[in-house]
Short mmCIF file of C-alpha atoms and ligand atoms in Angstrom, two decimals:
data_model
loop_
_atom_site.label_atom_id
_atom_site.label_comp_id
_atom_site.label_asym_id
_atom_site.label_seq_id
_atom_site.Cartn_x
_atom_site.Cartn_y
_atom_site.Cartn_z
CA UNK A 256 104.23 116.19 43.72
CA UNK A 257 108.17 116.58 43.28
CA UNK A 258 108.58 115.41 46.86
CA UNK A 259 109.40 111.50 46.82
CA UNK A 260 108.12 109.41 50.24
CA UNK A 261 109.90 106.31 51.47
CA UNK A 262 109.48 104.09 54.40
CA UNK A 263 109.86 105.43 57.71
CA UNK A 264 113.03 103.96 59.71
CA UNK A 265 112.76 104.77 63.09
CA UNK A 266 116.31 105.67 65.21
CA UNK A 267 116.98 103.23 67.38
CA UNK A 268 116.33 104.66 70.97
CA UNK A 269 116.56 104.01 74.53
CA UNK A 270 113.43 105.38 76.23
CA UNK A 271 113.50 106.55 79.42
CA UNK A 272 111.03 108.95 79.58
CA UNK A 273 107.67 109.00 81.45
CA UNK A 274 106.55 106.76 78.56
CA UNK A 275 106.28 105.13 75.61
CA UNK A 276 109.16 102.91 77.76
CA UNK A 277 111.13 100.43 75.30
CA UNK A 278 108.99 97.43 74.07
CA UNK A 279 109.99 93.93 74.76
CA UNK A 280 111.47 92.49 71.26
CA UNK A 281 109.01 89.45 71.37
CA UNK A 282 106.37 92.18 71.28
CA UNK A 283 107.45 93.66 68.49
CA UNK A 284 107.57 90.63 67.00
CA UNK A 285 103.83 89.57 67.82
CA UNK A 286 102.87 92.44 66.59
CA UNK A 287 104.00 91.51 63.11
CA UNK A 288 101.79 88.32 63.03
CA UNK A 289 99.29 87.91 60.09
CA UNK A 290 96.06 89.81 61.03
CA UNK A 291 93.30 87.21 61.64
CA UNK A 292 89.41 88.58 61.85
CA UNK A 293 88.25 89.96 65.13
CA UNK A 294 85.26 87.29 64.78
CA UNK A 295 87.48 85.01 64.47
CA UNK A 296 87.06 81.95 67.12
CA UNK A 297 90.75 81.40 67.52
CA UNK A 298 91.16 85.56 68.11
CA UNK A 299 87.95 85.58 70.29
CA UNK A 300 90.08 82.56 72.37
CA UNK A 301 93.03 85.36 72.57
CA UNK A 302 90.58 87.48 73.99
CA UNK A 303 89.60 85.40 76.42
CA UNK A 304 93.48 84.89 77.57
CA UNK A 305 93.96 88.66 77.86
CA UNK A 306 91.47 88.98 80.15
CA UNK A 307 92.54 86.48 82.48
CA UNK A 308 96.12 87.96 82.20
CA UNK A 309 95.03 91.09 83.09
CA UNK A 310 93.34 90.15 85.81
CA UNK A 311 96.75 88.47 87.15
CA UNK A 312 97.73 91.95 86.53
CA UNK A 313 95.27 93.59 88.25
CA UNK A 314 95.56 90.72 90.70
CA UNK A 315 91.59 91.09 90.69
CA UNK A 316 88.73 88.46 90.16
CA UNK A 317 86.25 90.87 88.30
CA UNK A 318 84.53 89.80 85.21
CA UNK A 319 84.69 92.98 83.76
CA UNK A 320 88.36 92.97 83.00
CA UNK A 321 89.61 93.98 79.85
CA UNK A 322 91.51 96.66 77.62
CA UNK A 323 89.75 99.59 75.90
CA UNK A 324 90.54 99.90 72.31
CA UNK A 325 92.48 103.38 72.98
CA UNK A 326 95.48 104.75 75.18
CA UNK A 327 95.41 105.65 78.99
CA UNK A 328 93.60 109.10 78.77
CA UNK A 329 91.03 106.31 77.39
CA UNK A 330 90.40 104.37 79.95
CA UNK A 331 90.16 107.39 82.21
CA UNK A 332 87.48 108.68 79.79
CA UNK A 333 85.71 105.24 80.31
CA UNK A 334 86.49 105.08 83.81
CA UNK A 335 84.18 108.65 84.34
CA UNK A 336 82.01 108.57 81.67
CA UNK A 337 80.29 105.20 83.14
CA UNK A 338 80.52 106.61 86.95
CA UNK A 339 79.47 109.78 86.98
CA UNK A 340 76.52 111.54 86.07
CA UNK A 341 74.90 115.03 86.41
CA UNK A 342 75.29 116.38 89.76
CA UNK A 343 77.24 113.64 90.95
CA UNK A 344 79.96 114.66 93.61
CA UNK A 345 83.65 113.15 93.00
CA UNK A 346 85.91 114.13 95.02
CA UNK A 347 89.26 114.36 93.14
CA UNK A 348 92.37 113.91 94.72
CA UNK A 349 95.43 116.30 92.88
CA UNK A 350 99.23 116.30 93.28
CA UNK A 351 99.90 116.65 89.46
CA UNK A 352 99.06 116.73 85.96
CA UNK A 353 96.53 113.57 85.96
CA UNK A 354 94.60 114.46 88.81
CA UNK A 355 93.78 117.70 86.86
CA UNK A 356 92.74 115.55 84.16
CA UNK A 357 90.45 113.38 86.39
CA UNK A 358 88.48 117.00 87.38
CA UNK A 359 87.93 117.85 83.84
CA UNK A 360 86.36 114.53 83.48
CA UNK A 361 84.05 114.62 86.38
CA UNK A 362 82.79 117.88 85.09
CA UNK A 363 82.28 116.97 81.92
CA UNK A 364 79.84 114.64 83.13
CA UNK A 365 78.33 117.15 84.28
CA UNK A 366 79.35 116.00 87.87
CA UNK A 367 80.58 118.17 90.66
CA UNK A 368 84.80 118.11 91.32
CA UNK A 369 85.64 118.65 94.92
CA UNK A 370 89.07 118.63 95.08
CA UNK A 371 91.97 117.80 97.73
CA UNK A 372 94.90 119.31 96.68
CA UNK A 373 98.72 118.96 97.66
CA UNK A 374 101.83 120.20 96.51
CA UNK A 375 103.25 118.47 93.06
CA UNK A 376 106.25 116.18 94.23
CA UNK A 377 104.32 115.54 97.92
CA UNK A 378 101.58 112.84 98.43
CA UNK A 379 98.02 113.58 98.58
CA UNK A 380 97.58 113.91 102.12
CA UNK A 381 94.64 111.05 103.90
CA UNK A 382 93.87 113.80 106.41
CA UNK A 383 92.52 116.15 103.40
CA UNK A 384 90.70 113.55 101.80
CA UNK A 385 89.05 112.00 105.00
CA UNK A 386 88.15 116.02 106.09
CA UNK A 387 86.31 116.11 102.36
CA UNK A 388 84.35 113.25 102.45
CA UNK A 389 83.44 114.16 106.26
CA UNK A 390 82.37 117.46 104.42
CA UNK A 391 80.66 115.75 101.36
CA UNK A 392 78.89 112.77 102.62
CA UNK A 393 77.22 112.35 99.58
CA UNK A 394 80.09 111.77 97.65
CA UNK A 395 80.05 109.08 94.98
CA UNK A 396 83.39 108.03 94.26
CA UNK A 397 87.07 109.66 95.31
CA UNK A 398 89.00 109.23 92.61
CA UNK A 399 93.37 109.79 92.72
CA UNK A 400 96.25 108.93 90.68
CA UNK A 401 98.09 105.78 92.22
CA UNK A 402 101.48 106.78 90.59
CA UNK A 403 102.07 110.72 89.24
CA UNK A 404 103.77 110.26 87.01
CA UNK A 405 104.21 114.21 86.26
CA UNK A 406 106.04 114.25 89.79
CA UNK A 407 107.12 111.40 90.78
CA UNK A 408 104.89 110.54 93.90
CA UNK A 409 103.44 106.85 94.66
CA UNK A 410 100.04 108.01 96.17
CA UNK A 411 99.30 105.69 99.21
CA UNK A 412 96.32 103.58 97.25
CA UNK A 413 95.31 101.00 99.72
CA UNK A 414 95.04 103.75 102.63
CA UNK A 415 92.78 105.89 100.21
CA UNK A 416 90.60 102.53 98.88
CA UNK A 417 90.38 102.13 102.81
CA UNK A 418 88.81 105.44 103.72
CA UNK A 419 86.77 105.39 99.98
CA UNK A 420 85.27 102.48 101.54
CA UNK A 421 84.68 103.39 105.89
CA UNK A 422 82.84 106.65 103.80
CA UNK A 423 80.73 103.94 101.38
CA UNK A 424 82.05 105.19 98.16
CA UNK A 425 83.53 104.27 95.07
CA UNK A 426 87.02 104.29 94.25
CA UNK A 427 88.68 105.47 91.23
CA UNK A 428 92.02 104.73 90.24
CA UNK A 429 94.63 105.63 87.48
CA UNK A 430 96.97 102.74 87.34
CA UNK A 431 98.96 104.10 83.94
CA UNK A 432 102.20 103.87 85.46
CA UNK A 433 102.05 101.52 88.51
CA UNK A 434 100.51 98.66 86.89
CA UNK A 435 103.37 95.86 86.61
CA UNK A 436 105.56 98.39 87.77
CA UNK A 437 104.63 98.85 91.41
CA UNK A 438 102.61 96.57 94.09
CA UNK A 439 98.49 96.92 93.11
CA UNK A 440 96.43 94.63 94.49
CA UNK A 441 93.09 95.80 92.73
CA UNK A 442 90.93 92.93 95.10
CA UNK A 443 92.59 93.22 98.46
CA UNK A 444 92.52 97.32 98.29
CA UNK A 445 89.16 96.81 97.28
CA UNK A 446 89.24 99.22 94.46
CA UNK A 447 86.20 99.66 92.17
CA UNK A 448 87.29 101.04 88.97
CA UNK A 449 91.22 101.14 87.59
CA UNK A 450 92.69 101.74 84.18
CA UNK A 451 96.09 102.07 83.01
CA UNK A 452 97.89 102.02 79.90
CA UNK A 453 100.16 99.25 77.89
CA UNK A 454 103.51 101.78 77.14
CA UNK A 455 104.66 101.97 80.47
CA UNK A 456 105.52 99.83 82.76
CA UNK A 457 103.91 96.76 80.96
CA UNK A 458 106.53 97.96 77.72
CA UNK A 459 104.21 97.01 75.64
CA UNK A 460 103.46 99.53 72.50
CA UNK A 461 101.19 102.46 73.25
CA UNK A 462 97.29 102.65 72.72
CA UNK A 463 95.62 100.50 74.66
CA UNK A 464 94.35 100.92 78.02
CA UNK A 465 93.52 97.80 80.15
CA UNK A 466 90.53 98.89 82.31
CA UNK A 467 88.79 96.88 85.38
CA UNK A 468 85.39 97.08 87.46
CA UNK A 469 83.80 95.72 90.75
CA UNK A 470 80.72 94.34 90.89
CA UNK A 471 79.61 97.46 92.76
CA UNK A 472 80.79 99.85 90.23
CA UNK A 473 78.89 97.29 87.86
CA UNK A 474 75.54 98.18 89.82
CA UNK A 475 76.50 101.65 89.72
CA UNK A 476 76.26 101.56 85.86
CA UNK A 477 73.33 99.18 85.72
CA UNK A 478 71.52 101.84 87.75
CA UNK A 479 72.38 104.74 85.60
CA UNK A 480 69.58 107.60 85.14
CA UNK A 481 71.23 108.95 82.12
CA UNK A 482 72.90 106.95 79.26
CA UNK A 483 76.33 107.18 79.03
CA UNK A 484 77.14 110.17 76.67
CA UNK A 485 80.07 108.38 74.98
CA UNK A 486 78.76 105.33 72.50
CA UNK A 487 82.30 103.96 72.28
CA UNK A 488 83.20 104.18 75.72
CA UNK A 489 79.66 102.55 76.97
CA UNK A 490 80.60 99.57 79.15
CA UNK A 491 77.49 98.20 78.60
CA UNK A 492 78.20 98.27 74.94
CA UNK A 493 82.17 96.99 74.76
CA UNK A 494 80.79 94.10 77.27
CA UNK A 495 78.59 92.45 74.23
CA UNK A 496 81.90 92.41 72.57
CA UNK A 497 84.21 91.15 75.29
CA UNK A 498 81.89 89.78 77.64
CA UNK A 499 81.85 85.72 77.92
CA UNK A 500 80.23 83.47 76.00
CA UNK A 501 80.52 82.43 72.66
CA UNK A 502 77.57 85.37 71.60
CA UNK A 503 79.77 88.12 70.58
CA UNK A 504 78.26 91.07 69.19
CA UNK A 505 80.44 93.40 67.20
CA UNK A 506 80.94 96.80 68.63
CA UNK A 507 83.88 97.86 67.04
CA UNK A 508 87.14 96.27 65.28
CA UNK A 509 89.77 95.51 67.84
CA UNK A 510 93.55 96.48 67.28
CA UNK A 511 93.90 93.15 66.39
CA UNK A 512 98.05 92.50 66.34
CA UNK A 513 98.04 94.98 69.38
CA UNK A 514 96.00 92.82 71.47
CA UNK A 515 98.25 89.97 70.26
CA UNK A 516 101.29 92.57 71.43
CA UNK A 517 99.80 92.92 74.99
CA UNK A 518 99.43 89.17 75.35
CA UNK A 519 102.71 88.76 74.47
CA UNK A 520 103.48 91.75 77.28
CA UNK A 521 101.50 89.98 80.01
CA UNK A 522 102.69 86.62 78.83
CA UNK A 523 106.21 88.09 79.86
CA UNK A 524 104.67 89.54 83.10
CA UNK A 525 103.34 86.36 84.00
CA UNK A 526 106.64 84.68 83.50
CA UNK A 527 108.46 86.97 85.97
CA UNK A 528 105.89 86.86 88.26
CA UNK A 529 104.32 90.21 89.80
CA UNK A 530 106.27 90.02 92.91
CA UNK A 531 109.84 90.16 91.09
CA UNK A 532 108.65 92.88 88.42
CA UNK A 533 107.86 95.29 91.48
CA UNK A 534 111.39 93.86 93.32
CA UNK A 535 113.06 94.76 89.99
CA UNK A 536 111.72 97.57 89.51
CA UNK A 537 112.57 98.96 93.13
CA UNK A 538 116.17 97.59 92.86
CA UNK A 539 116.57 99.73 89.86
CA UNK A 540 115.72 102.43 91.11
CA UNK A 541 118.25 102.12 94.59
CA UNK A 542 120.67 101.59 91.56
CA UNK A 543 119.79 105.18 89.53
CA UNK A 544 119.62 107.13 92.91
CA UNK A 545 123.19 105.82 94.05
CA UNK A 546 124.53 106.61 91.01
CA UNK A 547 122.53 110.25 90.81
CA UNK A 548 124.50 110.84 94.24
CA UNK A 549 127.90 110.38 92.88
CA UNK A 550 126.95 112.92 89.92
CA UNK A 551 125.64 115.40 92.59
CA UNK A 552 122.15 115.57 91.40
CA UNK A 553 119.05 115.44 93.68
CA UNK A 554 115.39 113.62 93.59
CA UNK A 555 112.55 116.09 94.33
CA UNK A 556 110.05 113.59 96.26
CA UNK A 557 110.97 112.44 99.53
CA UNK A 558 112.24 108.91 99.87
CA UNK A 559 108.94 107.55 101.62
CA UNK A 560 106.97 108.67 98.51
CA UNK A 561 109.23 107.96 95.49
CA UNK A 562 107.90 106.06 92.73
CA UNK A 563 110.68 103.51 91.35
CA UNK A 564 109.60 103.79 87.55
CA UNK A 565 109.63 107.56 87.15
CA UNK A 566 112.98 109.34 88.99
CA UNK A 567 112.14 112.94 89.19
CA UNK A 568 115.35 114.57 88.99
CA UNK A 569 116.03 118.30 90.09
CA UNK A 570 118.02 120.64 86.94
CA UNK A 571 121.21 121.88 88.94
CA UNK A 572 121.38 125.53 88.77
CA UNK A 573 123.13 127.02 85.69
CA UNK A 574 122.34 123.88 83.61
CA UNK A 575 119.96 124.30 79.93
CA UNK A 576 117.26 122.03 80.48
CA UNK A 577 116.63 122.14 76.69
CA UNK A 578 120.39 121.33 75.42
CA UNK A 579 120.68 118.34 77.99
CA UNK A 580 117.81 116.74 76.88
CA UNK A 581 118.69 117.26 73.18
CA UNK A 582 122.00 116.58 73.31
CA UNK A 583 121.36 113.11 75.10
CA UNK A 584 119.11 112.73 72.44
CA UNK A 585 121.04 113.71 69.28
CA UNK A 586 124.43 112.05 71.20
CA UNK A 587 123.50 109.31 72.61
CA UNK A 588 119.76 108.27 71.16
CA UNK A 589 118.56 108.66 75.03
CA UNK A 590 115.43 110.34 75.67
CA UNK A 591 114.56 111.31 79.08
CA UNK A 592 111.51 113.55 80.30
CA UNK A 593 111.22 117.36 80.79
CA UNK A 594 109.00 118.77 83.98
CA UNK A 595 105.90 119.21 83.02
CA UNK A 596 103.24 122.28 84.95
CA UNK A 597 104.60 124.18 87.77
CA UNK A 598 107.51 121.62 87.52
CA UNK A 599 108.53 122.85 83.88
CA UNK A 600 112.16 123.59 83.52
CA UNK A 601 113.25 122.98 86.83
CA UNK A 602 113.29 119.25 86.74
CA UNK A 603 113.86 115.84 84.25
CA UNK A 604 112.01 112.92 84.17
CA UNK A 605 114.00 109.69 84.19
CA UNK A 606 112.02 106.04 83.66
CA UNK A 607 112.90 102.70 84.37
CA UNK A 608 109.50 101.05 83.31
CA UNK A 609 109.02 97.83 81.78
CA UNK A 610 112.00 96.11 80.56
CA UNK A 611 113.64 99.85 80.60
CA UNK A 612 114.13 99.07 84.21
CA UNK A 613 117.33 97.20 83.94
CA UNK A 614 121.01 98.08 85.02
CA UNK A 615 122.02 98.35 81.41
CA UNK A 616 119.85 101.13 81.22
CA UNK A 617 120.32 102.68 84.59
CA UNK A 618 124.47 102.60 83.54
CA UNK A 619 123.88 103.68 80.26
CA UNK A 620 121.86 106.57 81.36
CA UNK A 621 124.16 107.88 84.29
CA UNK A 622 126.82 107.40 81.65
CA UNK A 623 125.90 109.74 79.12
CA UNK A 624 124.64 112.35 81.88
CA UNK A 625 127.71 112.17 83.29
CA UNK A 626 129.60 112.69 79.56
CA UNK A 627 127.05 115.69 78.62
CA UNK A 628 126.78 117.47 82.06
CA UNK A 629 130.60 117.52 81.75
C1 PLP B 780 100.62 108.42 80.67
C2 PLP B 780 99.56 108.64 81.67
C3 PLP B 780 98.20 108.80 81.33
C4 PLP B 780 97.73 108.88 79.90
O1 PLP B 780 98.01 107.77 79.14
P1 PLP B 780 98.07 107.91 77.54
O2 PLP B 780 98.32 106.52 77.08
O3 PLP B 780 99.18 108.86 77.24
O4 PLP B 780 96.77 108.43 77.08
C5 PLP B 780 97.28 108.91 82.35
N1 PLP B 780 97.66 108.90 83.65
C6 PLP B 780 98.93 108.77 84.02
C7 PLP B 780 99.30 108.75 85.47
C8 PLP B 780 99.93 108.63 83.04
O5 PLP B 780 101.20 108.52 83.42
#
């Protein structure tokens, strides 16, 4: 080999993309502590800390808290493969790119997809979902995306867990990009299974999804017919590893110094407090969209609907997507998000999740849009 390999520096970026978002320094730093074993009592102690800060999180009480050793798409995975079985009916609620996701899942669990579909950059619409489940009452779960984050659009998620429930089904939710980000309340909306993801909103690094069940959706899986296809993903299975108790039984090596990373993440979450992350996180977005008006650019969803962490922006006519986004790259180390399906091309991305929603960044990034859009 001629070629000679050295250590990869990474540019220093500002993320503000639909994720990874920019992780918190004191992350980075955890995540350089000496590895300890994953039997080890004092990392089995760490354990039990995550879960309980995840639960703040989640602001939930259920035991089976905790996050899978994997990214978001993950803990979807998980979310499905314990729910549904063959020729169960899901109906799947779709206003984007993840809700597309969530039908591929049912029916690869060999489980029937009814979906509800609305426009990308509008909110699924309750009337839809209510008419399906009035057409399906044997329906085992309705499943939706609480924050697109391919459009834009905060999903109403305690109206749906409301009608999930008057029907007597479960509820499935994708929390990747509201969790710490916007208000959840996992208990009160009485949702039965959530996962989301550490790189957004929590700005934590990517690749692990933090995943949480009711005790119904625990009776669900208790009551199974068919074992759960996946052997990683089997709940039943990652519980002898994170369950309580001293009797751990190893299942698989946990990313040690990333679960010492999202500690560190929730530790910081805990700090601020839930409450103020979703006020700051709302403030900075008022902050991007006054300053998008001055520039003359537009937000695709509708004010009622907009989600503060992920500003879908609409590409003024005459303006190349592609050089924008590389030149704010190449210029000015700034990533922001292209469209992504029927949006492709016609709109950017622009996230303020984590400790990427700050002023700093929400001047720094109307800054150098202003300086490249000319
Ligand atoms: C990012 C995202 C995912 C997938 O998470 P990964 O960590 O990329 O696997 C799923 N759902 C939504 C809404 C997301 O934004």
């Amino acid at each position: 080999m001629s070629q000679s390999f050295s250590s990869f520096i990474p540019p220093t970026r500002v993320l503000m993309g639909p994720g990874p978002s920019d992780v918190y320094p004191q992350v980075l730093e955890a995540l350089s502590r000496p590895t300890i074993g994953h039997l080890d009592p004092k990392f089995v102690d760490l354990m039990d800390e995550v879960k309980q800060l995840l639960q703040y999180a989640f602001q939930t009480n259920n035991a089976l808290t905790m996050p899978i050793s994997a990214p978001g798409s993950a803990g979807m995975e998980a979310v499905f493969v314990n729910l549904v079985e063959p020729g169960d009916k899901v109906i799947v609620c779709q206003n984007g790119v993840f809700g597309g996701r969530m039908q591929q899942n049912v029916q690869r669990c060999g489980g029937q997809a009814i979906m509800v579909q609305d426009e990308w950059g509008k909110p699924t619409d309750l009337n839809k979902v209510r008419e399906a489940l009035q057409a399906n009452p044997d329906a085992k779960a309705l499943a939706f995306v609480h924050a697109e984050t391919s459009t834009g659009v905060l999903n109403d998620a305690k109206a749906l867990c409301q009608i999930a429930k008057e029907f007597d089904c479960l509820s499935i939710v994708d929390a990747v990009t509201s969790l710490g980000g916007s208000e959840l309340k996992v208990d009160d909306w009485h949702i039965d299974a959530i996962y989301s993801g550490t790189q957004k909103c929590l700005s934590c690094v990517p690749g692990l999804s933090p995943v949480s069940f009711s005790e119904k959706a625990i009776e669900v899986i208790k009551h199974r017919k068919h074992p759960v296809q996946s052997w990683f993903l089997d709940m039943d299975l990652v519980m002898g590893y994170w369950g309580k108790g001293t009797k751990r039984a190893y299942h698989h090596t946990a990313p040690v110094n990333s679960i010492y990373a999202l500690h560190e993440s929730l530790l910081i979450l805990q700090q601020e407090g839930l409450e103020h992350a979703w006020a700051r996180h709302h403030q900075n977005h008022l902050s991007l969209k006054s300053g998008l008006d001055k520039l003359g650019l537009e937000l695709v969803v509708e004010q009622k609907y907009r989600l503060p962490q992920l500003n879908t922006v609409r590409i003024p006519n005459g303006v190349d997507d592609g050089q924008v986004r590389s030149r704010l790259l190449n210029e000015f180390n700034l990533e922001i998000g292209a469209g992504l399906g029927t949006l492709a091309g016609k709109v950017w991305r622009i996230g303020l999740m984590g400790c990427g929603s700050s002023q700093k960044n929400v001047d720094y990034c109307l800054s150098s849009l202003e300086a490249v859009l000319g």
